[in-house]
Coordinates of C-alpha atoms in Angstrom, one line a residue:
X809 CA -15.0 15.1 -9.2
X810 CA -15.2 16.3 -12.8
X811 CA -15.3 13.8 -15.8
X812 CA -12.4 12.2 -16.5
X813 CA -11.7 11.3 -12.8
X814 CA -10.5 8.3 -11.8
X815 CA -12.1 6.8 -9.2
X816 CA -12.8 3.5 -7.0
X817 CA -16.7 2.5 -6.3
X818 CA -18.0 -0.2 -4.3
X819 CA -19.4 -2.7 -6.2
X820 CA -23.0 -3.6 -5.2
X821 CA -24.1 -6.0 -7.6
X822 CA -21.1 -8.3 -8.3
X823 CA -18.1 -10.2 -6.8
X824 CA -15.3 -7.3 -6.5
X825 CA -15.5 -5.0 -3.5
X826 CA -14.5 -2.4 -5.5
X827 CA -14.6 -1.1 -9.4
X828 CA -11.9 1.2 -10.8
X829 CA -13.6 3.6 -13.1
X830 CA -14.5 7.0 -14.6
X831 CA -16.5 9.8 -14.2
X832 CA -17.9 10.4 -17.7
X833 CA -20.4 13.0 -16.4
X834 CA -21.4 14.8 -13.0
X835 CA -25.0 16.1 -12.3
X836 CA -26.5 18.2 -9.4
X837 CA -26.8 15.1 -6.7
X838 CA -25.5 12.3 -9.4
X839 CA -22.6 11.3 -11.1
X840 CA -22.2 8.8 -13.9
X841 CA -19.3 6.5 -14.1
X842 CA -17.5 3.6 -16.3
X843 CA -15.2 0.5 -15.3
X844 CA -12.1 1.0 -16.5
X845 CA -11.7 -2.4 -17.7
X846 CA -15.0 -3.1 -18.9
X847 CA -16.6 0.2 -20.4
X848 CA -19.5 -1.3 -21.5
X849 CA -20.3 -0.9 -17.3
X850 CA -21.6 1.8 -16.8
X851 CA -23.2 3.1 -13.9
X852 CA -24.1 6.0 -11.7
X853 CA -23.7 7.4 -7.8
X854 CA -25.9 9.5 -5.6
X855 CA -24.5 12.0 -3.5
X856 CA -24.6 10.9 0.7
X857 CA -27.1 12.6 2.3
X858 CA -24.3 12.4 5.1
X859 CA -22.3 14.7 3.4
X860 CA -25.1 16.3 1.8
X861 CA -26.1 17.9 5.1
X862 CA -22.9 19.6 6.1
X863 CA -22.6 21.1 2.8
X864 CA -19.9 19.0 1.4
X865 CA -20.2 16.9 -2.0
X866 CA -19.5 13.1 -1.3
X867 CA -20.9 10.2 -3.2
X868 CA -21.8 7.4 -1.9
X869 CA -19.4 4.7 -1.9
X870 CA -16.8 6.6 -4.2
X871 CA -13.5 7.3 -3.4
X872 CA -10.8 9.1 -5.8
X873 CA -7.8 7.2 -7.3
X874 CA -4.4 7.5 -6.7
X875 CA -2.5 8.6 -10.1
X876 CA -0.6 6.1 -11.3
X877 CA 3.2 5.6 -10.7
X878 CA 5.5 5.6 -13.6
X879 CA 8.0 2.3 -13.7
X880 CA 10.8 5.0 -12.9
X881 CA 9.2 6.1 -10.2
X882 CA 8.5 2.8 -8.8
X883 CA 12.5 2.0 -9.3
X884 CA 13.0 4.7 -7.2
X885 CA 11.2 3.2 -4.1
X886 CA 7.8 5.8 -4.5
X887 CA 5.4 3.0 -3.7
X888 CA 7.3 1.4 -0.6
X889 CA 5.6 3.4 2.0
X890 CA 1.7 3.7 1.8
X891 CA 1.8 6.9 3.9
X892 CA 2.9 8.3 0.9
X893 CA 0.1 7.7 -0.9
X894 CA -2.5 11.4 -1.9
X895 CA -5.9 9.7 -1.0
X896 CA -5.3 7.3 2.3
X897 CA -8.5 4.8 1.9
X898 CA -9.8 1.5 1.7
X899 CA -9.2 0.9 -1.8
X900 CA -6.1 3.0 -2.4
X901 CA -4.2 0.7 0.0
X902 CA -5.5 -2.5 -1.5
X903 CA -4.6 -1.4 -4.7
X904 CA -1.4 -0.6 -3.4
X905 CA -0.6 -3.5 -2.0
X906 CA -1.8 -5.7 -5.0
X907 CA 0.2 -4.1 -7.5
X908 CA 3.3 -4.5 -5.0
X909 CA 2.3 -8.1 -4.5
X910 CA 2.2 -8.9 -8.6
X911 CA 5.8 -6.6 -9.1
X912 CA 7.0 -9.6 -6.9
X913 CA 7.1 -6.9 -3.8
X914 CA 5.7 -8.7 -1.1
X915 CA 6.7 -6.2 1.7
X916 CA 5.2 -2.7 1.8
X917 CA 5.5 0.2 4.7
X918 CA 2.8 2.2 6.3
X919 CA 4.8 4.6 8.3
X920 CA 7.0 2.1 10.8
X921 CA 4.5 -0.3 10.4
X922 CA 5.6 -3.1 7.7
X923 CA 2.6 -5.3 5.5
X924 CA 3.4 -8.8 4.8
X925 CA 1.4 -10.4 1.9
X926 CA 2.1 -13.9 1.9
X927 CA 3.4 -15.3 -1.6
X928 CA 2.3 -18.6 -1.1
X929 CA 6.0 -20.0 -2.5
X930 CA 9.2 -19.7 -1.6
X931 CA 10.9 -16.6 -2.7
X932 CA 15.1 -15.7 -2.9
X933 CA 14.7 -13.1 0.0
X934 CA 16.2 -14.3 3.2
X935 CA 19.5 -14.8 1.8
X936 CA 22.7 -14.4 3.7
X937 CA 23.5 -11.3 1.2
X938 CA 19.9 -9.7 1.6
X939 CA 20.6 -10.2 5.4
X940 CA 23.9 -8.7 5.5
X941 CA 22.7 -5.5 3.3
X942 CA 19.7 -4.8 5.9
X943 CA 22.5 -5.2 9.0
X944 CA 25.4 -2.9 6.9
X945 CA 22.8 -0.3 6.2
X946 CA 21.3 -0.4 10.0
X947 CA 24.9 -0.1 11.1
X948 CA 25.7 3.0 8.8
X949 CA 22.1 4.2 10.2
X950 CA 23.2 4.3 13.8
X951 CA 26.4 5.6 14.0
X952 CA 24.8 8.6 11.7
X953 CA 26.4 7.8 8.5
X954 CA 22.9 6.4 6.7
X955 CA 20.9 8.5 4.4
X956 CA 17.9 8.3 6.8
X957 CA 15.7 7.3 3.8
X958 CA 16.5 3.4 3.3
X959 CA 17.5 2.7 -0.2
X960 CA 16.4 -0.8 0.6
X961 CA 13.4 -1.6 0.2
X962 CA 10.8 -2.8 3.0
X963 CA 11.6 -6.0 4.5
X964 CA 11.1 -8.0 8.1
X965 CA 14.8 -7.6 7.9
X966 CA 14.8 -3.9 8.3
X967 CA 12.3 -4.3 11.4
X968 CA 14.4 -6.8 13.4
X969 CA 18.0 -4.9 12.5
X970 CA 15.9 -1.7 13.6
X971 CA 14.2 -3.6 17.1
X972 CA 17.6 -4.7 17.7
X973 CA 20.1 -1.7 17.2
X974 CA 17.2 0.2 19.8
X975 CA 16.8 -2.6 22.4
X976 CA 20.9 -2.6 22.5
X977 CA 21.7 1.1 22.0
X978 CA 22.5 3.5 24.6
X979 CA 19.0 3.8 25.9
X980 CA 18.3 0.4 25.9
X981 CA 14.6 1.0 24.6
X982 CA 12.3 -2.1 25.0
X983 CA 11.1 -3.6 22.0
X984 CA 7.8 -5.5 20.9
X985 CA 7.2 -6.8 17.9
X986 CA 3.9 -7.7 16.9
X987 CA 2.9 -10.0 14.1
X988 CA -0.6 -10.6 12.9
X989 CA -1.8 -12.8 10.3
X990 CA -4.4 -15.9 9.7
X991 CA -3.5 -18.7 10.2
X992 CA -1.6 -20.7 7.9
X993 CA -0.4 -17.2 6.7
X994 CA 3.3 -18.0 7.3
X995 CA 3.7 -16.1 10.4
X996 CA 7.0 -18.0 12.0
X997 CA 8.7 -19.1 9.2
X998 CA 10.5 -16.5 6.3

């Protein structure tokens, strides 16, 4: 980590779990770091004697950011699968989520794996349109005419149309569906 790295680093002495910031300078066994949104933070991190021992240079409770995605790239579907994502960690994710959430995304992949955040309000996206583009696009997918990458976006749709089209296929494959959530989180209704 030189300086000018972004960064995320556990927050020990407030609220947030975790601070986006920069290294401004990097020492033997220390580094010294900003937050981004309040420079007047400023703080620094030792290096974990964990890491330290097998000879590799890890600070303690510092993880590197994920550059930033342009608005194009986001348009083009780049942030709808986490596995995607350079550094896979804690923070990364949450921030990936987040800025999902407040683009008005509330569906994100993680491989096949699809992450609900719930909006707490209704939203326009179990219409009979959105549902009949997720069942026309898993159609053209299994009689081989789809893309393979969905130009739809994530979506509970796309999980059921998938569940379904293998459960009723030619090999019949069982299906199981699991969803998680705390409750009140809006688990059985869309």
């Amino acid at each position: 980590m030189e300086a000018g790295a972004r960064v995320w680093c556990t927050d020990t002495d407030g609220d947030e779990a975790w601070l986006f910031a920069e290294v401004v300078k990097k020492e033997d066994a220390i580094i010294h770091l900003f937050q981004v949104d309040k420079p007047g933070n400023k703080f620094s991190r030792d290096i974990s004697t964990e890491a330290a021992a097998i000879g590799e240079i890890k600070y303690k409770g510092v993880e590197l950011a994920n550059a930033k995605l342009s608005d194009e790239e986001k348009e083009q579907g780049l942030d709808d699968d986490l596995i995607t994502l350079p550094h896979l960690h804690e923070p990364a994710l949450l921030h990936a989520v987040s800025e999902r959430f407040f683009d008005g995304k509330i569906y994100t992949w993680t491989g096949p794996i699809l992450i609900a955040v719930n909006p707490f309000q209704r939203l326009p996206l179990y219409t009979s349109e959105i549902l009949e583009s997720y069942r026309r696009e898993g159609l053209l997918r299994s009689q081989g005419l789809g893309d393979g990458d969905s130009s739809l976006g994530p979506h509970v749709y796309a999980i059921a149309d998938r569940a379904y089209r293998q459960m009723m296929g030619e090999q019949r494959k069982s299906q199981a569906v699991l969803i998680s959530g705390e409750s009140g989180a809006g688990r059985r209704n869309p």
